[in-house]
């Protein structure tokens, strides 16, 4: 495939990402302005942190007279899961040079990671051009929608009845289901969900993400057929 | 002179960037990755993404539960985008009907 075709193949995958993340991005822009950020600062946050959930946590704390390092640490805690994405996807970036990794991994948000994993599962490779084909329009859209939300946020006042607050859980469920043909998928999902809820109730957000994730990963590492050497590596990736 | 908000944003961005390159940097130190770590890393998408869904569903009410079940059923047959539209549509409808 030519580079141009690869780029467009990636770019086409941005549509569901933008539809699901769009209202959330607009809501972020609106809430950021409401909590005292300028539209410039809201867009700066989207452009440099580029991780919706942690941006929400950030603006929530800006309003509360909380020490700067606590805000930074909270953003880090919410985004800690990216370490796992990075470790997982990094095994498949053999064709990328160091600069491409340093640049491309900046864009490793949840849907970007999920789409990359899906591509591997379909037997594809993670070409840098394909990856940036998905990342470029997604990121530009995220910045635009943040700015629009910051400008016209009043239109979003009734986000509850529009279902915006629950749009992302539905979208993430769709991403999780996209991996349902992997071996040991259901045990991992069950244990992660249970551990996440318990951690959410006891330790609190955002640690439920890392704790729930580690529970599911440990389960797979110790008990999955792949870990116990019953499947070859390629079979472990996709079992249908 | 930049405001303190801008500095906090940039520090948060730096920490976020570290999470996105850090995992790869750590794993690439190993010449050979043993099967258990391989299996664990292959479980990352399901394990991490699930943790974002579960507490939201747990704290939902009938409208959210109905919507997530409909979305889940739709997800068995449809691709991501129609699934999200159907699930969100079901939620909006359920909230309007139940008045929650």
Tab-separated table of C-alpha atoms in Angstrom:
chain	number	residue	atom	x	y	z
A	1	UNK	CA	0.000	0.000	0.000
A	2	UNK	CA	1.260	3.485	-0.780
A	3	UNK	CA	1.858	5.903	2.065
A	4	UNK	CA	-1.084	7.975	0.968
A	5	UNK	CA	-3.416	4.961	1.006
A	6	UNK	CA	-2.067	3.898	4.400
A	7	UNK	CA	-2.616	7.363	5.835
A	8	UNK	CA	-6.213	7.377	4.605
A	9	UNK	CA	-6.813	3.869	5.890
A	10	UNK	CA	-5.853	5.205	9.320
A	11	UNK	CA	-7.786	8.444	8.916
A	12	UNK	CA	-10.994	6.578	8.085
A	13	UNK	CA	-10.879	4.951	11.504
A	14	UNK	CA	-11.147	8.352	13.192
A	15	UNK	CA	-14.892	8.667	12.591
A	16	UNK	CA	-16.200	6.556	15.499
A	17	UNK	CA	-13.499	8.030	17.730
A	18	UNK	CA	-14.591	11.584	16.935
A	19	UNK	CA	-18.300	10.846	17.280
A	20	UNK	CA	-17.792	9.339	20.730
A	21	UNK	CA	-15.183	11.792	21.991
A	22	UNK	CA	-16.686	14.907	20.388
A	23	UNK	CA	-19.427	15.716	22.905
A	24	UNK	CA	-17.023	14.947	25.742
A	25	UNK	CA	-14.421	17.312	24.281
A	26	UNK	CA	-17.005	20.065	23.895
A	27	UNK	CA	-18.134	19.517	27.463
A	28	UNK	CA	-14.525	19.770	28.598
A	29	UNK	CA	-14.123	23.102	26.797
A	30	UNK	CA	-17.318	24.424	28.366
A	31	UNK	CA	-16.436	23.299	31.901
A	32	UNK	CA	-12.870	24.592	31.560
A	33	UNK	CA	-14.123	28.097	30.818
A	34	UNK	CA	-16.669	27.797	33.597
A	35	UNK	CA	-13.934	26.910	36.087
A	36	UNK	CA	-11.912	29.970	35.135
A	37	UNK	CA	-9.599	28.885	32.318
A	38	UNK	CA	-9.355	30.989	29.198
A	39	UNK	CA	-10.319	29.338	25.892
A	40	UNK	CA	-6.604	29.446	25.035
A	41	UNK	CA	-5.721	27.522	28.202
A	42	UNK	CA	-8.468	24.984	27.513
A	43	UNK	CA	-7.140	24.332	24.008
A	44	UNK	CA	-3.564	24.302	25.325
A	45	UNK	CA	-4.593	21.588	27.749
A	46	UNK	CA	-6.168	19.528	24.965
A	47	UNK	CA	-3.104	20.024	22.783
A	48	UNK	CA	-0.435	19.154	25.350
A	49	UNK	CA	-2.053	16.696	27.757
A	50	UNK	CA	-4.380	15.247	25.110
A	51	UNK	CA	-6.248	12.905	27.447
A	52	UNK	CA	-9.869	13.796	28.138
A	53	UNK	CA	-10.443	12.172	31.518
A	54	UNK	CA	-7.326	13.674	33.082
A	55	UNK	CA	-8.160	17.087	31.628
A	56	UNK	CA	-11.533	16.910	33.376
A	57	UNK	CA	-9.847	16.020	36.648
A	58	UNK	CA	-7.405	18.885	36.145
A	59	UNK	CA	-10.027	21.600	35.661
A	60	UNK	CA	-11.999	20.212	38.553
A	61	UNK	CA	-8.984	20.781	40.815
A	62	UNK	CA	-7.982	24.182	39.378
A	63	UNK	CA	-11.024	25.727	40.975
A	64	UNK	CA	-10.285	24.428	44.471
A	65	UNK	CA	-7.164	26.129	45.783
A	66	UNK	CA	-5.177	22.899	45.659
A	67	UNK	CA	-1.349	22.843	45.508
A	68	UNK	CA	0.042	22.619	41.971
A	69	UNK	CA	1.900	19.378	42.579
A	70	UNK	CA	-1.302	17.644	43.692
A	71	UNK	CA	-2.982	18.621	40.431
A	72	UNK	CA	-0.022	17.370	38.416
A	73	UNK	CA	0.086	14.121	40.389
A	74	UNK	CA	-3.641	13.604	39.875
A	75	UNK	CA	-3.254	14.042	36.127
A	76	UNK	CA	-0.406	11.522	36.227
A	77	UNK	CA	-2.525	9.066	38.215
A	78	UNK	CA	-5.416	9.238	35.764
A	79	UNK	CA	-3.031	8.718	32.862
A	80	UNK	CA	-0.998	5.970	34.479
A	81	UNK	CA	-2.798	3.382	32.328
A	82	UNK	CA	-0.915	4.689	29.281
A	83	UNK	CA	2.222	3.012	30.634
A	84	UNK	CA	0.474	-0.294	30.010
A	85	UNK	CA	-0.628	0.736	26.514
A	86	UNK	CA	2.881	1.879	25.740
A	87	UNK	CA	4.448	-1.361	26.992
A	88	UNK	CA	1.924	-3.436	25.079
A	89	UNK	CA	1.975	-1.626	21.727
A	90	UNK	CA	5.712	-0.932	21.894
A	91	UNK	CA	6.371	-4.578	21.041
A	92	UNK	CA	4.894	-3.995	17.590
A	93	UNK	CA	6.721	-0.854	16.514
A	94	UNK	CA	9.734	-2.612	15.020
A	95	UNK	CA	9.730	-0.517	11.849
A	96	UNK	CA	9.636	2.829	13.642
A	97	UNK	CA	12.808	4.812	14.266
A	98	UNK	CA	13.480	6.577	17.546
A	99	UNK	CA	12.071	9.926	16.426
A	100	UNK	CA	8.911	8.321	15.137
A	101	UNK	CA	8.438	6.600	18.490
A	102	UNK	CA	9.118	9.780	20.445
A	103	UNK	CA	6.627	11.698	18.312
A	104	UNK	CA	3.997	9.029	17.650
A	105	UNK	CA	3.628	7.775	21.212
A	106	UNK	CA	2.498	11.255	22.269
A	107	UNK	CA	-0.797	10.431	20.510
A	108	UNK	CA	-1.342	7.113	22.328
A	109	UNK	CA	-4.813	7.825	23.711
A	110	UNK	CA	-7.308	5.054	24.573
A	111	UNK	CA	-9.012	4.799	21.162
A	112	UNK	CA	-5.715	5.172	19.306
A	113	UNK	CA	-4.351	2.244	21.279
A	114	UNK	CA	-7.528	0.185	20.838
A	115	UNK	CA	-7.534	0.768	17.065
A	116	UNK	CA	-3.868	-0.198	16.841
A	117	UNK	CA	-4.499	-3.412	18.769
A	118	UNK	CA	-7.464	-4.160	16.507
A	119	UNK	CA	-5.275	-3.734	13.454
A	120	UNK	CA	-2.760	-6.216	14.854
A	121	UNK	CA	-5.549	-8.631	15.610
A	122	UNK	CA	-6.718	-8.484	11.992
A	123	UNK	CA	-3.209	-9.518	10.980
A	124	UNK	CA	-2.038	-6.028	10.076
A	125	UNK	CA	1.013	-4.076	11.125
A	126	UNK	CA	1.242	-0.750	12.938
A	127	UNK	CA	2.865	1.353	10.253
A	128	UNK	CA	3.872	4.838	11.380
A	129	UNK	CA	1.987	6.395	8.467
A	130	UNK	CA	-1.216	4.467	9.243
A	131	UNK	CA	-0.889	5.400	12.926
A	132	UNK	CA	-0.454	9.091	12.160
A	133	UNK	CA	-3.315	8.866	9.671
A	134	UNK	CA	-5.551	8.061	12.602
A	135	UNK	CA	-3.842	10.378	15.088
A	136	UNK	CA	-3.758	13.547	12.952
A	137	UNK	CA	-7.482	14.102	12.291
A	138	UNK	CA	-8.390	12.799	15.748
A	139	UNK	CA	-6.089	15.282	17.466
A	140	UNK	CA	-7.154	18.202	15.228
A	141	UNK	CA	-10.779	17.354	15.902
A	142	UNK	CA	-10.115	17.221	19.645
A	143	UNK	CA	-8.572	20.702	19.575
A	144	UNK	CA	-11.380	22.151	17.441
A	145	UNK	CA	-14.138	20.694	19.561
A	146	UNK	CA	-12.453	21.915	22.751
A	147	UNK	CA	-12.373	25.421	21.320
A	148	UNK	CA	-15.989	25.224	20.173
A	149	UNK	CA	-17.043	23.986	23.605
A	150	UNK	CA	-15.153	26.843	25.225
A	151	UNK	CA	-16.921	29.348	22.956
A	152	UNK	CA	-20.422	27.943	22.850
A	153	UNK	CA	-20.514	25.872	26.025
A	154	UNK	CA	-23.851	27.186	27.137
A	155	UNK	CA	-25.492	24.936	24.577
A	156	UNK	CA	-24.273	21.950	26.615
A	157	UNK	CA	-25.805	22.887	29.931
A	158	UNK	CA	-28.154	19.933	29.834
A	159	UNK	CA	-25.486	17.313	29.243
A	160	UNK	CA	-27.281	14.791	31.444
A	161	UNK	CA	-30.439	14.526	29.381
A	162	UNK	CA	-28.330	14.320	26.199
A	163	UNK	CA	-26.550	11.332	27.729
A	164	UNK	CA	-23.092	12.906	27.357
A	165	UNK	CA	-21.998	11.788	30.820
A	166	UNK	CA	-22.583	8.142	29.899
A	167	UNK	CA	-21.436	8.285	26.279
A	168	UNK	CA	-17.880	7.279	27.094
A	169	UNK	CA	-18.757	4.189	29.172
A	170	UNK	CA	-20.873	2.991	26.213
A	171	UNK	CA	-18.039	3.725	23.811
A	172	UNK	CA	-15.471	1.989	26.010
A	173	UNK	CA	-17.747	-1.029	26.300
A	174	UNK	CA	-17.671	-1.156	22.505
A	175	UNK	CA	-13.879	-1.060	22.547
A	176	UNK	CA	-13.729	-3.846	25.157
A	177	UNK	CA	-16.124	-5.972	23.105
A	178	UNK	CA	-13.917	-5.494	20.074
A	179	UNK	CA	-11.391	-7.790	21.757
A	180	UNK	CA	-13.833	-10.523	22.697
A	181	UNK	CA	-12.266	-13.110	20.378
A	182	UNK	CA	-8.986	-13.061	22.267
A	183	UNK	CA	-8.300	-16.068	24.391
A	184	UNK	CA	-9.110	-15.589	28.070
A	185	UNK	CA	-11.030	-12.392	27.323
A	186	UNK	CA	-14.004	-13.031	29.588
A	187	UNK	CA	-12.016	-13.923	32.749
A	188	UNK	CA	-9.867	-10.818	32.265
A	189	UNK	CA	-12.893	-8.562	31.785
A	190	UNK	CA	-14.688	-10.081	34.783
A	191	UNK	CA	-11.766	-9.772	37.167
A	192	UNK	CA	-10.822	-6.275	35.997
A	193	UNK	CA	-14.409	-5.080	36.364
A	194	UNK	CA	-14.757	-6.533	39.847
A	195	UNK	CA	-11.402	-5.216	41.027
A	196	UNK	CA	-12.121	-1.782	39.527
A	197	UNK	CA	-15.448	-1.481	41.336
A	198	UNK	CA	-13.958	-2.614	44.653
A	199	UNK	CA	-11.031	-0.210	44.270
A	200	UNK	CA	-13.376	2.597	43.285
A	201	UNK	CA	-15.428	2.038	46.434
A	202	UNK	CA	-12.494	1.622	48.812
A	203	UNK	CA	-9.447	3.548	47.582
A	204	UNK	CA	-11.257	5.834	45.192
A	205	UNK	CA	-10.835	7.305	41.746
A	206	UNK	CA	-8.592	7.376	39.724
A	207	UNK	CA	-6.698	4.457	41.227
A	208	UNK	CA	-9.467	2.019	40.321
A	209	UNK	CA	-8.187	2.108	36.738
A	210	UNK	CA	-4.647	0.988	37.531
A	211	UNK	CA	-5.701	-1.461	40.235
A	212	UNK	CA	-8.441	-3.056	38.140
A	213	UNK	CA	-6.117	-3.267	35.156
A	214	UNK	CA	-3.304	-4.879	37.121
A	215	UNK	CA	-5.750	-7.470	38.514
A	216	UNK	CA	-6.821	-8.506	35.000
A	217	UNK	CA	-3.265	-8.492	33.690
A	218	UNK	CA	-1.982	-10.624	36.583
A	219	UNK	CA	-4.789	-13.086	36.002
A	220	UNK	CA	-3.773	-13.432	32.358
A	221	UNK	CA	-0.088	-13.631	33.249
A	222	UNK	CA	-0.632	-16.514	35.671
A	223	UNK	CA	-3.641	-18.442	34.445
A	224	UNK	CA	-4.219	-17.835	30.734
A	225	UNK	CA	-3.497	-20.764	28.402
A	226	UNK	CA	-0.947	-18.579	26.635
A	227	UNK	CA	0.988	-17.943	29.848
A	228	UNK	CA	0.943	-21.612	30.755
A	229	UNK	CA	2.476	-22.447	27.394
A	230	UNK	CA	-0.536	-24.196	25.956
A	231	UNK	CA	-0.860	-21.900	22.989
A	232	UNK	CA	1.744	-20.534	20.669
A	233	UNK	CA	2.141	-16.765	20.706
A	234	UNK	CA	0.217	-16.179	17.512
A	235	UNK	CA	-2.678	-18.308	18.691
A	236	UNK	CA	-2.683	-16.440	21.965
A	237	UNK	CA	-3.302	-13.165	20.165
A	238	UNK	CA	-6.412	-14.315	18.357
A	239	UNK	CA	-8.422	-17.389	19.111
A	240	UNK	CA	-11.722	-17.760	17.391
B	1	UNK	CA	5.036	35.933	31.991
B	2	UNK	CA	2.979	32.779	31.887
B	3	UNK	CA	0.238	32.148	34.409
B	4	UNK	CA	0.602	29.395	36.962
B	5	UNK	CA	-2.260	27.581	35.225
B	6	UNK	CA	-0.170	27.280	32.089
B	7	UNK	CA	2.760	25.871	34.063
B	8	UNK	CA	0.539	23.288	35.730
B	9	UNK	CA	-0.875	22.297	32.347
B	10	UNK	CA	2.618	21.896	30.900
B	11	UNK	CA	3.793	19.855	33.897
B	12	UNK	CA	0.719	17.628	33.573
B	13	UNK	CA	1.461	17.264	29.867
B	14	UNK	CA	5.041	16.245	30.593
B	15	UNK	CA	3.946	13.596	33.100
B	16	UNK	CA	1.360	12.311	30.631
B	17	UNK	CA	3.985	12.068	27.915
B	18	UNK	CA	6.192	10.066	30.282
B	19	UNK	CA	3.382	7.511	30.716
B	20	UNK	CA	3.059	7.169	26.943
B	21	UNK	CA	6.732	6.537	26.250
B	22	UNK	CA	7.629	4.982	29.622
B	23	UNK	CA	6.025	1.580	29.156
B	24	UNK	CA	7.817	1.029	25.885
B	25	UNK	CA	11.128	2.225	27.291
B	26	UNK	CA	10.868	-0.231	30.178
B	27	UNK	CA	9.846	-3.210	28.033
B	28	UNK	CA	12.458	-2.521	25.378
B	29	UNK	CA	15.197	-3.029	28.016
B	30	UNK	CA	14.430	-6.742	27.923
B	31	UNK	CA	15.994	-8.835	25.179
B	32	UNK	CA	13.443	-11.569	25.602
B	33	UNK	CA	9.966	-11.208	27.081
B	34	UNK	CA	8.779	-14.333	28.849
B	35	UNK	CA	5.385	-15.862	27.999
B	36	UNK	CA	3.753	-14.697	31.213
B	37	UNK	CA	4.610	-11.067	30.553
B	38	UNK	CA	3.536	-11.535	26.924
B	39	UNK	CA	0.191	-12.906	28.091
B	40	UNK	CA	-0.203	-10.046	30.554
B	41	UNK	CA	0.552	-7.434	27.905
B	42	UNK	CA	-1.877	-9.074	25.481
B	43	UNK	CA	-4.567	-8.690	28.153
B	44	UNK	CA	-3.938	-4.934	28.489
B	45	UNK	CA	-6.705	-3.677	26.180
B	46	UNK	CA	-9.495	-5.671	27.829
B	47	UNK	CA	-8.132	-5.173	31.349
B	48	UNK	CA	-7.629	-1.399	31.194
B	49	UNK	CA	-10.646	-0.382	29.128
B	50	UNK	CA	-12.957	-2.455	31.341
B	51	UNK	CA	-11.985	-0.491	34.429
B	52	UNK	CA	-13.376	2.689	32.892
B	53	UNK	CA	-16.740	1.073	32.162
B	54	UNK	CA	-17.335	-0.925	35.336
B	55	UNK	CA	-17.693	1.771	38.042
B	56	UNK	CA	-19.865	3.920	35.747
B	57	UNK	CA	-22.243	1.002	35.235
B	58	UNK	CA	-22.121	0.074	38.913
B	59	UNK	CA	-23.141	3.596	39.888
B	60	UNK	CA	-25.808	3.861	37.213
B	61	UNK	CA	-29.538	3.421	37.612
B	62	UNK	CA	-32.162	1.606	35.536
B	63	UNK	CA	-31.699	4.003	32.589
B	64	UNK	CA	-27.947	3.401	32.455
B	65	UNK	CA	-28.287	-0.354	32.928
B	66	UNK	CA	-30.884	-0.611	30.203
B	67	UNK	CA	-28.730	1.442	27.852
B	68	UNK	CA	-25.584	-0.574	28.530
B	69	UNK	CA	-27.417	-3.873	27.949
B	70	UNK	CA	-28.875	-2.610	24.675
B	71	UNK	CA	-25.459	-1.266	23.664
B	72	UNK	CA	-23.850	-4.597	24.550
B	73	UNK	CA	-26.361	-6.547	22.475
B	74	UNK	CA	-25.916	-4.116	19.578
B	75	UNK	CA	-22.151	-4.542	19.915
B	76	UNK	CA	-22.482	-8.268	19.236
B	77	UNK	CA	-23.828	-7.587	15.756
B	78	UNK	CA	-22.825	-4.068	14.769
B	79	UNK	CA	-19.623	-2.090	14.536
B	80	UNK	CA	-18.564	0.525	17.042
B	81	UNK	CA	-20.244	3.630	15.645
B	82	UNK	CA	-23.819	2.277	15.285
B	83	UNK	CA	-23.422	0.618	18.654
B	84	UNK	CA	-22.561	3.929	20.339
B	85	UNK	CA	-25.425	5.708	18.587
B	86	UNK	CA	-27.957	3.030	19.561
B	87	UNK	CA	-26.699	2.863	23.155
B	88	UNK	CA	-26.761	6.625	23.599
B	89	UNK	CA	-30.153	6.875	21.919
B	90	UNK	CA	-31.500	4.236	24.295
B	91	UNK	CA	-30.084	6.158	27.251
B	92	UNK	CA	-31.586	9.494	26.200
B	93	UNK	CA	-34.931	7.799	25.680
B	94	UNK	CA	-34.806	5.919	28.986
B	95	UNK	CA	-33.885	9.053	30.930
B	96	UNK	CA	-36.693	10.987	29.295
B	97	UNK	CA	-39.244	8.240	29.922
B	98	UNK	CA	-38.145	7.553	33.502
B	99	UNK	CA	-37.704	11.237	34.208
B	100	UNK	CA	-34.260	10.760	35.803
